[in-house]
Tab-separated table of C-alpha atoms in Angstrom:
chain	number	residue	atom	x	y	z
A	1	UNK	CA	134.672	-75.603	13.111
A	2	UNK	CA	131.907	-73.763	15.243
A	3	UNK	CA	128.931	-75.769	13.918
A	4	UNK	CA	131.062	-78.877	14.858
A	5	UNK	CA	131.541	-77.985	18.390
A	6	UNK	CA	128.049	-76.805	19.000
A	7	UNK	CA	126.511	-80.069	17.631
A	8	UNK	CA	128.126	-81.623	20.701
A	9	UNK	CA	126.475	-79.138	23.187
A	10	UNK	CA	123.242	-79.851	24.802
A	11	UNK	CA	120.039	-77.974	23.500
A	12	UNK	CA	119.301	-76.328	27.118
A	13	UNK	CA	122.901	-75.061	26.636
A	14	UNK	CA	122.623	-73.971	23.002
A	15	UNK	CA	119.476	-71.847	24.153
A	16	UNK	CA	121.641	-70.265	26.973
A	17	UNK	CA	124.470	-69.425	24.579
A	18	UNK	CA	122.084	-67.810	22.095
A	19	UNK	CA	120.995	-65.730	24.844
A	20	UNK	CA	124.160	-64.620	25.953
A	21	UNK	CA	125.309	-63.828	22.428
A	22	UNK	CA	122.148	-61.976	21.597
A	23	UNK	CA	123.092	-59.757	24.677
A	24	UNK	CA	126.630	-59.424	23.471
A	25	UNK	CA	125.024	-58.414	20.124
A	26	UNK	CA	122.708	-55.618	21.885
A	27	UNK	CA	125.545	-54.389	23.637
A	28	UNK	CA	127.605	-53.859	20.710
A	29	UNK	CA	124.775	-52.197	18.664
A	30	UNK	CA	126.157	-48.736	16.973
A	31	UNK	CA	124.162	-45.378	17.000
A	32	UNK	CA	123.081	-43.964	13.847
A	33	UNK	CA	123.106	-40.729	15.683
A	34	UNK	CA	126.020	-39.699	18.378
A	35	UNK	CA	123.168	-39.170	21.166
A	36	UNK	CA	125.842	-38.354	23.722
A	37	UNK	CA	127.277	-35.549	21.896
A	38	UNK	CA	125.605	-32.093	22.302
A	39	UNK	CA	126.865	-30.933	18.890
A	40	UNK	CA	124.794	-33.667	17.348
A	41	UNK	CA	121.395	-32.225	18.505
A	42	UNK	CA	122.619	-28.467	17.548
A	43	UNK	CA	123.402	-29.796	14.030
A	44	UNK	CA	119.957	-31.368	13.800
A	45	UNK	CA	118.254	-28.217	14.971
A	46	UNK	CA	119.894	-26.011	12.471
A	47	UNK	CA	118.873	-28.433	9.657
A	48	UNK	CA	115.181	-28.674	10.887
A	49	UNK	CA	115.360	-24.655	11.169
A	50	UNK	CA	116.724	-24.240	7.735
A	51	UNK	CA	114.321	-26.695	6.322
A	52	UNK	CA	111.292	-25.100	7.973
A	53	UNK	CA	112.488	-21.459	6.766
A	54	UNK	CA	112.280	-22.932	3.076
A	55	UNK	CA	108.638	-23.841	3.815
A	56	UNK	CA	105.429	-21.933	2.852
A	57	UNK	CA	104.073	-21.969	6.092
A	58	UNK	CA	107.156	-20.219	7.505
A	59	UNK	CA	106.516	-17.516	4.960
A	60	UNK	CA	103.482	-16.297	6.514
A	61	UNK	CA	104.980	-16.213	10.052
A	62	UNK	CA	106.623	-13.223	12.138
A	63	UNK	CA	109.100	-13.989	14.529
A	64	UNK	CA	107.523	-14.155	17.990
A	65	UNK	CA	108.316	-11.509	20.811
A	66	UNK	CA	107.187	-13.830	23.658
A	67	UNK	CA	107.387	-17.774	24.089
A	68	UNK	CA	105.111	-19.651	26.642
A	69	UNK	CA	106.115	-23.333	27.001
A	70	UNK	CA	103.152	-25.306	28.710
A	71	UNK	CA	104.227	-29.045	29.738
A	72	UNK	CA	101.650	-31.319	30.890
A	73	UNK	CA	103.877	-33.676	32.960
A	74	UNK	CA	102.816	-37.453	32.144
A	75	UNK	CA	100.319	-35.716	29.735
A	76	UNK	CA	99.904	-39.048	27.478
A	77	UNK	CA	97.601	-38.964	24.456
A	78	UNK	CA	95.226	-41.213	26.340
A	79	UNK	CA	95.152	-38.557	29.276
A	80	UNK	CA	94.159	-36.008	26.665
A	81	UNK	CA	91.388	-38.052	25.435
A	82	UNK	CA	90.175	-39.096	29.123
A	83	UNK	CA	90.308	-34.920	29.960
A	84	UNK	CA	88.447	-34.228	26.943
A	85	UNK	CA	85.608	-36.450	27.835
A	86	UNK	CA	85.845	-35.355	31.589
A	87	UNK	CA	85.428	-31.795	30.380
A	88	UNK	CA	82.319	-33.069	28.147
A	89	UNK	CA	80.573	-34.501	31.035
A	90	UNK	CA	81.254	-31.000	33.121
A	91	UNK	CA	79.734	-29.269	30.257
A	92	UNK	CA	76.724	-31.692	30.574
A	93	UNK	CA	77.474	-32.694	26.443
A	94	UNK	CA	78.151	-36.118	25.008
A	95	UNK	CA	81.671	-37.253	25.204
A	96	UNK	CA	83.434	-36.119	21.784
A	97	UNK	CA	81.635	-33.070	21.546
A	98	UNK	CA	84.123	-30.692	22.652
A	99	UNK	CA	87.863	-30.686	22.586
A	100	UNK	CA	90.783	-29.120	24.686
A	101	UNK	CA	91.644	-25.767	23.853
A	102	UNK	CA	95.099	-26.430	22.216
A	103	UNK	CA	93.378	-29.482	20.024
A	104	UNK	CA	91.875	-26.786	17.773
A	105	UNK	CA	95.276	-24.736	17.092
A	106	UNK	CA	96.583	-24.869	13.597
A	107	UNK	CA	99.723	-26.980	14.121
A	108	UNK	CA	100.338	-30.366	15.737
A	109	UNK	CA	103.187	-32.903	16.047
A	110	UNK	CA	104.440	-35.673	18.159
A	111	UNK	CA	107.895	-35.886	19.909
A	112	UNK	CA	110.125	-39.042	20.464
A	113	UNK	CA	111.053	-38.920	23.837
A	114	UNK	CA	113.816	-41.586	24.240
A	115	UNK	CA	116.991	-40.163	26.137
A	116	UNK	CA	120.725	-40.615	25.678
A	117	UNK	CA	120.692	-44.090	27.319
A	118	UNK	CA	117.191	-45.434	27.745
A	119	UNK	CA	114.205	-46.084	25.644
A	120	UNK	CA	111.789	-44.347	27.980
A	121	UNK	CA	112.608	-41.179	29.298
A	122	UNK	CA	111.656	-39.586	32.814
A	123	UNK	CA	111.099	-36.051	33.546
A	124	UNK	CA	114.406	-35.117	34.321
A	125	UNK	CA	116.450	-35.590	31.296
A	126	UNK	CA	113.105	-35.074	29.111
A	127	UNK	CA	113.059	-31.375	30.685
A	128	UNK	CA	116.759	-31.150	29.818
A	129	UNK	CA	115.741	-31.918	26.075
A	130	UNK	CA	113.048	-29.540	25.686
A	131	UNK	CA	114.838	-26.703	27.663
A	132	UNK	CA	118.375	-27.184	26.202
A	133	UNK	CA	117.836	-29.102	23.137
A	134	UNK	CA	120.146	-32.032	23.823
A	135	UNK	CA	119.626	-35.665	24.807
A	136	UNK	CA	120.617	-36.213	28.167
A	137	UNK	CA	120.966	-39.331	30.540
A	138	UNK	CA	118.379	-41.033	32.923
A	139	UNK	CA	117.530	-39.414	36.149
A	140	UNK	CA	119.625	-36.219	35.646
A	141	UNK	CA	118.825	-32.732	34.975
A	142	UNK	CA	120.570	-30.229	32.828
A	143	UNK	CA	123.382	-32.776	31.875
A	144	UNK	CA	124.403	-33.759	28.364
A	145	UNK	CA	124.799	-37.535	27.425
A	146	UNK	CA	128.704	-37.695	27.827
A	147	UNK	CA	128.283	-38.305	31.604
A	148	UNK	CA	126.017	-40.754	33.635
A	149	UNK	CA	123.628	-40.472	36.685
A	150	UNK	CA	124.445	-40.553	39.708
A	151	UNK	CA	127.728	-40.269	41.234
A	152	UNK	CA	128.915	-36.899	42.635
A	153	UNK	CA	131.773	-35.599	40.143
A	154	UNK	CA	132.873	-32.060	39.181
A	155	UNK	CA	131.262	-31.314	35.685
A	156	UNK	CA	133.186	-30.208	33.001
A	157	UNK	CA	131.753	-27.072	30.710
A	158	UNK	CA	130.581	-29.263	28.008
A	159	UNK	CA	128.608	-31.699	30.473
A	160	UNK	CA	126.434	-28.764	31.264
A	161	UNK	CA	123.439	-28.461	29.023
A	162	UNK	CA	122.604	-24.646	28.514
A	163	UNK	CA	119.111	-23.861	29.382
A	164	UNK	CA	116.979	-21.510	26.916
A	165	UNK	CA	115.901	-19.947	29.989
A	166	UNK	CA	119.191	-18.909	30.994
A	167	UNK	CA	120.156	-17.878	27.576
A	168	UNK	CA	117.129	-15.866	27.527
A	169	UNK	CA	117.751	-13.884	30.955
A	170	UNK	CA	121.259	-12.885	29.803
A	171	UNK	CA	119.899	-11.720	26.501
A	172	UNK	CA	117.738	-9.033	28.309
A	173	UNK	CA	114.432	-10.923	27.993
A	174	UNK	CA	112.085	-11.506	30.954
A	175	UNK	CA	111.752	-15.210	31.998
A	176	UNK	CA	109.557	-17.210	34.604
A	177	UNK	CA	108.776	-20.522	35.804
A	178	UNK	CA	105.455	-21.519	37.094
A	179	UNK	CA	104.401	-25.109	38.409
A	180	UNK	CA	102.244	-26.906	40.262
A	181	UNK	CA	105.144	-29.246	41.871
A	182	UNK	CA	108.238	-28.096	43.788
A	183	UNK	CA	110.268	-25.377	42.132
A	184	UNK	CA	113.372	-28.002	42.532
A	185	UNK	CA	111.698	-30.717	41.025
A	186	UNK	CA	112.662	-32.239	37.739
A	187	UNK	CA	110.859	-30.239	35.167
A	188	UNK	CA	111.509	-26.755	36.521
A	189	UNK	CA	115.017	-27.260	37.719
A	190	UNK	CA	116.094	-28.282	34.178
A	191	UNK	CA	115.470	-24.597	33.504
A	192	UNK	CA	118.210	-23.341	35.801
A	193	UNK	CA	120.120	-26.361	37.195
A	194	UNK	CA	122.800	-29.041	36.076
A	195	UNK	CA	122.815	-31.909	38.369
A	196	UNK	CA	124.022	-35.600	38.073
A	197	UNK	CA	120.759	-36.708	40.003
A	198	UNK	CA	117.462	-35.161	40.100
A	199	UNK	CA	116.656	-35.887	43.545
A	200	UNK	CA	119.439	-33.763	44.821
A	201	UNK	CA	116.858	-30.789	45.533
A	202	UNK	CA	117.959	-29.643	48.938
A	203	UNK	CA	120.958	-31.905	49.776
A	204	UNK	CA	123.831	-32.353	47.289
A	205	UNK	CA	126.767	-35.115	48.315
A	206	UNK	CA	130.158	-34.892	48.239
A	207	UNK	CA	132.680	-37.483	46.547
A	208	UNK	CA	135.780	-38.871	48.264
A	209	UNK	CA	137.813	-36.214	46.829
A	210	UNK	CA	136.004	-33.502	48.897
A	211	UNK	CA	134.089	-32.257	45.809
A	212	UNK	CA	130.485	-31.061	46.717
A	213	UNK	CA	127.948	-31.092	44.196
A	214	UNK	CA	125.275	-28.204	44.491
A	215	UNK	CA	121.684	-28.915	45.114
A	216	UNK	CA	118.654	-27.458	43.041
A	217	UNK	CA	117.612	-25.129	45.597
A	218	UNK	CA	121.073	-23.604	45.969
A	219	UNK	CA	121.361	-23.354	42.276
A	220	UNK	CA	118.306	-21.379	41.878
A	221	UNK	CA	120.137	-18.775	43.803
A	222	UNK	CA	123.220	-18.744	41.807
A	223	UNK	CA	121.844	-19.550	38.341
A	224	UNK	CA	118.113	-17.995	38.593
A	225	UNK	CA	118.599	-14.753	40.635
A	226	UNK	CA	117.812	-12.958	37.144
A	227	UNK	CA	114.603	-15.202	36.523
A	228	UNK	CA	111.616	-12.693	37.129
A	229	UNK	CA	109.115	-15.139	38.447
A	230	UNK	CA	109.424	-18.589	40.224
A	231	UNK	CA	106.208	-19.633	41.558
A	232	UNK	CA	105.200	-23.239	42.838
A	233	UNK	CA	105.940	-25.205	45.617
A	234	UNK	CA	108.878	-26.854	47.581
A	235	UNK	CA	109.660	-24.357	50.093
A	236	UNK	CA	111.227	-26.816	52.639
A	237	UNK	CA	114.089	-27.480	50.176
A	238	UNK	CA	115.332	-23.741	51.149
A	239	UNK	CA	115.403	-23.764	54.795
A	240	UNK	CA	116.630	-26.097	57.487
A	241	UNK	CA	114.889	-27.933	60.343
A	242	UNK	CA	115.343	-25.079	62.970
A	243	UNK	CA	114.209	-22.217	60.782
A	244	UNK	CA	111.181	-20.244	61.716
A	245	UNK	CA	109.065	-19.777	58.444
A	246	UNK	CA	105.275	-19.571	57.676
A	247	UNK	CA	104.834	-23.375	57.548
A	248	UNK	CA	104.615	-25.796	60.261
A	249	UNK	CA	107.094	-28.092	58.492
A	250	UNK	CA	110.794	-28.562	58.920
A	251	UNK	CA	113.096	-27.814	56.482
A	252	UNK	CA	115.276	-30.318	54.564
A	253	UNK	CA	118.635	-28.439	54.457
A	254	UNK	CA	121.419	-29.711	56.613
A	255	UNK	CA	123.699	-26.715	55.851
A	256	UNK	CA	122.288	-24.255	57.945
A	257	UNK	CA	121.375	-21.757	54.856
A	258	UNK	CA	117.997	-20.126	54.781
A	259	UNK	CA	117.920	-19.667	51.035
A	260	UNK	CA	114.640	-17.766	51.426
A	261	UNK	CA	116.154	-15.252	53.505
A	262	UNK	CA	119.328	-15.240	51.075
A	263	UNK	CA	117.012	-14.766	48.199
A	264	UNK	CA	115.446	-11.740	49.798
A	265	UNK	CA	119.093	-10.376	50.674
A	266	UNK	CA	120.333	-10.541	47.344
A	267	UNK	CA	117.282	-9.011	45.619
A	268	UNK	CA	117.574	-5.957	48.072
A	269	UNK	CA	121.278	-5.621	47.308
A	270	UNK	CA	120.477	-5.308	43.947
A	271	UNK	CA	117.878	-2.589	44.675
A	272	UNK	CA	115.124	-4.899	42.843
A	273	UNK	CA	111.461	-4.364	43.510
A	274	UNK	CA	110.904	-7.679	44.589
A	275	UNK	CA	108.580	-10.072	46.884
A	276	UNK	CA	108.382	-13.433	48.523
A	277	UNK	CA	105.270	-15.142	48.940
A	278	UNK	CA	103.980	-18.044	50.885
A	279	UNK	CA	100.275	-17.661	51.237
A	280	UNK	CA	97.312	-17.074	49.178
A	281	UNK	CA	96.430	-13.904	50.911
A	282	UNK	CA	99.850	-12.533	49.957
A	283	UNK	CA	99.710	-13.660	46.422
A	284	UNK	CA	96.191	-12.106	46.160
A	285	UNK	CA	97.250	-8.715	47.759
A	286	UNK	CA	100.050	-8.409	45.437
A	287	UNK	CA	100.186	-5.555	42.733
A	288	UNK	CA	101.788	-7.347	40.190
A	289	UNK	CA	102.612	-3.991	38.215
A	290	UNK	CA	104.956	-2.975	41.263
A	291	UNK	CA	107.289	-5.788	41.220
A	292	UNK	CA	109.874	-7.025	38.781
A	293	UNK	CA	110.720	-10.266	40.783
A	294	UNK	CA	108.683	-12.686	42.581
A	295	UNK	CA	109.512	-16.027	44.318
A	296	UNK	CA	106.203	-17.643	45.472
A	297	UNK	CA	106.702	-21.125	47.409
A	298	UNK	CA	103.205	-21.715	48.740
A	299	UNK	CA	103.513	-25.158	50.077
A	300	UNK	CA	106.672	-27.161	51.896
A	301	UNK	CA	106.446	-29.742	48.799
A	302	UNK	CA	104.198	-30.029	45.995
A	303	UNK	CA	100.955	-27.992	45.488
A	304	UNK	CA	97.864	-29.724	46.237
A	305	UNK	CA	95.877	-31.348	43.699
A	306	UNK	CA	93.284	-29.093	42.525
A	307	UNK	CA	90.556	-31.264	44.049
A	308	UNK	CA	92.060	-30.983	47.297
A	309	UNK	CA	93.193	-27.287	47.036
A	310	UNK	CA	91.738	-25.272	49.822
A	311	UNK	CA	93.689	-22.124	49.865
A	312	UNK	CA	96.492	-21.926	47.230
A	313	UNK	CA	96.948	-20.272	43.877
A	314	UNK	CA	95.586	-22.289	40.722
A	315	UNK	CA	98.041	-22.927	37.970
A	316	UNK	CA	95.786	-20.441	35.794
A	317	UNK	CA	96.169	-17.711	38.422
A	318	UNK	CA	99.738	-18.074	38.772
A	319	UNK	CA	100.429	-17.914	35.103
A	320	UNK	CA	98.197	-14.745	34.801
A	321	UNK	CA	100.433	-13.268	37.552
A	322	UNK	CA	103.779	-14.359	35.849
A	323	UNK	CA	102.179	-12.904	32.247
A	324	UNK	CA	101.498	-9.304	34.310
A	325	UNK	CA	105.017	-9.364	35.459
A	326	UNK	CA	106.932	-10.488	32.419
A	327	UNK	CA	104.905	-8.548	29.729
A	328	UNK	CA	105.988	-5.388	30.841
A	329	UNK	CA	109.477	-5.864	29.285
A	330	UNK	CA	109.415	-4.392	25.660
A	331	UNK	CA	111.830	-6.896	24.474
A	332	UNK	CA	109.576	-9.861	25.334
A	333	UNK	CA	109.653	-12.963	27.637
A	334	UNK	CA	109.984	-16.697	27.930
A	335	UNK	CA	107.769	-18.305	30.367
A	336	UNK	CA	107.869	-22.465	31.643
A	337	UNK	CA	104.285	-23.441	32.817
A	338	UNK	CA	104.001	-27.098	34.075
A	339	UNK	CA	100.812	-29.029	35.263
A	340	UNK	CA	103.077	-31.260	37.061
A	341	UNK	CA	100.614	-33.235	39.405
A	342	UNK	CA	98.990	-34.842	36.093
A	343	UNK	CA	101.656	-37.033	36.366
A	344	UNK	CA	101.383	-37.879	40.024
A	345	UNK	CA	97.695	-38.720	39.462
A	346	UNK	CA	98.578	-41.170	36.711
A	347	UNK	CA	101.297	-42.628	38.882
A	348	UNK	CA	98.975	-43.011	41.627
A	349	UNK	CA	96.229	-44.621	39.358
A	350	UNK	CA	93.930	-41.743	40.323
A	351	UNK	CA	92.204	-41.059	37.195
A	352	UNK	CA	89.825	-38.506	38.625
A	353	UNK	CA	92.939	-36.487	39.774
A	354	UNK	CA	95.030	-36.775	36.652
A	355	UNK	CA	92.262	-35.839	34.253
A	356	UNK	CA	91.286	-32.615	36.460
A	357	UNK	CA	94.941	-31.544	36.548
A	358	UNK	CA	94.995	-31.777	32.781
A	359	UNK	CA	91.709	-29.526	32.778
A	360	UNK	CA	93.633	-27.132	34.934
A	361	UNK	CA	96.321	-27.033	32.577
A	362	UNK	CA	93.933	-25.894	29.828
A	363	UNK	CA	92.757	-23.094	32.074
A	364	UNK	CA	96.143	-21.799	32.304
A	365	UNK	CA	96.537	-22.181	28.590
A	366	UNK	CA	93.337	-20.257	28.147
A	367	UNK	CA	94.010	-17.509	30.377
A	368	UNK	CA	97.436	-16.985	28.801
A	369	UNK	CA	95.686	-16.597	25.720
A	370	UNK	CA	93.218	-13.925	26.961
A	371	UNK	CA	96.166	-12.028	28.261
A	372	UNK	CA	98.915	-11.940	25.444
A	373	UNK	CA	99.024	-10.565	21.597
A	374	UNK	CA	98.507	-13.900	19.637
A	375	UNK	CA	100.230	-12.243	16.727
A	376	UNK	CA	103.481	-11.863	18.598
A	377	UNK	CA	103.384	-14.891	21.064
A	378	UNK	CA	104.098	-18.360	20.756
A	379	UNK	CA	102.420	-20.676	22.570
A	380	UNK	CA	103.286	-24.409	22.540
A	381	UNK	CA	101.575	-27.258	24.701
A	382	UNK	CA	103.163	-30.694	24.983
A	383	UNK	CA	104.482	-33.401	27.433
A	384	UNK	CA	107.459	-34.819	28.658
A	385	UNK	CA	106.558	-38.197	28.375
A	386	UNK	CA	103.772	-40.710	28.347
A	387	UNK	CA	101.682	-42.785	31.144
A	388	UNK	CA	100.143	-46.097	31.212
A	389	UNK	CA	96.305	-44.344	31.623
A	390	UNK	CA	93.885	-45.737	29.287
A	391	UNK	CA	90.387	-45.521	28.235
A	392	UNK	CA	88.855	-48.820	27.803
A	393	UNK	CA	85.820	-50.695	26.770
A	394	UNK	CA	82.775	-49.714	24.285
A	395	UNK	CA	80.701	-47.358	26.680
A	396	UNK	CA	78.002	-45.204	25.029
A	397	UNK	CA	78.612	-41.435	24.562
A	398	UNK	CA	76.790	-40.186	27.935
A	399	UNK	CA	78.831	-42.548	30.252
A	400	UNK	CA	81.291	-40.882	32.574
A	401	UNK	CA	84.728	-41.551	31.714
A	402	UNK	CA	85.144	-42.171	35.402
A	403	UNK	CA	82.245	-44.889	35.489
A	404	UNK	CA	82.010	-48.362	34.350
A	405	UNK	CA	81.428	-49.478	30.931
A	406	UNK	CA	77.440	-49.769	30.774
A	407	UNK	CA	77.668	-51.955	27.694
A	408	UNK	CA	80.069	-54.935	29.349
A	409	UNK	CA	78.714	-57.645	31.153
A	410	UNK	CA	79.071	-57.471	34.897
A	411	UNK	CA	79.161	-60.043	37.375
A	412	UNK	CA	79.228	-59.782	41.132
A	413	UNK	CA	83.012	-60.148	41.221
A	414	UNK	CA	83.965	-57.864	38.231
A	415	UNK	CA	83.381	-54.590	36.852
A	416	UNK	CA	84.719	-53.021	33.789
A	417	UNK	CA	86.255	-49.472	34.831
A	418	UNK	CA	86.771	-46.835	31.775
A	419	UNK	CA	89.795	-45.259	33.185
A	420	UNK	CA	92.660	-47.490	34.231
């Protein structure tokens, strides 16, 4: 009957019907994995661990005392390639003659970065995945796949992803977060916050029922007061427009709270050796052996790109300081280090900035390697998602990755850039 009916329909409408039916088919596709169920990822993790424990490689390993996770935000494979070539140029050798530090490590793998409801992830749900081990929905932080972005609703316990950093703190390990972005930004926030929208950094909304969704900065105080080291940017998320601070920038808070002062008061009440840092001079003067808790917010927003950095601690310097504080714990530590502005350089199509930030992440990795006992420390370097950056053309190996393809035919109206 159906073919008979369709035979009377004009061809243009048949095409339209086919499109609608195909969309319906896509909407009805079933998933082989229950990606919205946190238990799915726990079961998969157990299976992976059990399989790994049976491998010959595992038998030669010992359980690490310390873990350092390095995240290159938006550090695609092609970004690593471009950074490798820029490193060679800075060393005055041919492109391809040198590698980045982690490219020489014995174990390498690839990560699938889809989230619970999108094929392409962004930093918030990606950070939830590597900090909590579950897939979360688009534009959320610390949320399981059972809910969606971005309306303010009261979360159930099963909807809150549990961060490994929080587990480590409760278990007695020292913990730290170091980033070149705001400490309330997507990647670092996933270590301590649960938010239905990643951009609720200083102001959380309220719903019609009067329930208030708490912002990331406020959650840092309530959830991460036991995190030993937090360093990066984003001070303006912690105070209001009328508060007097080191910065000549109005704060973003609208609730009259000064969370910087609250953090200091909280640490004082608990009789902790602590320090609140805002300037590079304060950073350099700090005796890291005499403090147990550090909150360093060196800019109102993100830290400056290293190419524009006039007077801020570098990622490597902050990593060194964090390790000096955390490594005093005989039980061990967990440290998250993010080169967050790699992503921003790629977003802005500024290849030199993105590649330089990648080399800054490498410096942080190298600094960590020089400070820890590698026999008892697990170091991981990865990215949260890829980017559109590419190295194109067929240039000779002595060509700068920031230059044009010297083998391409160039006219007055066109050039062939290598980095796009």
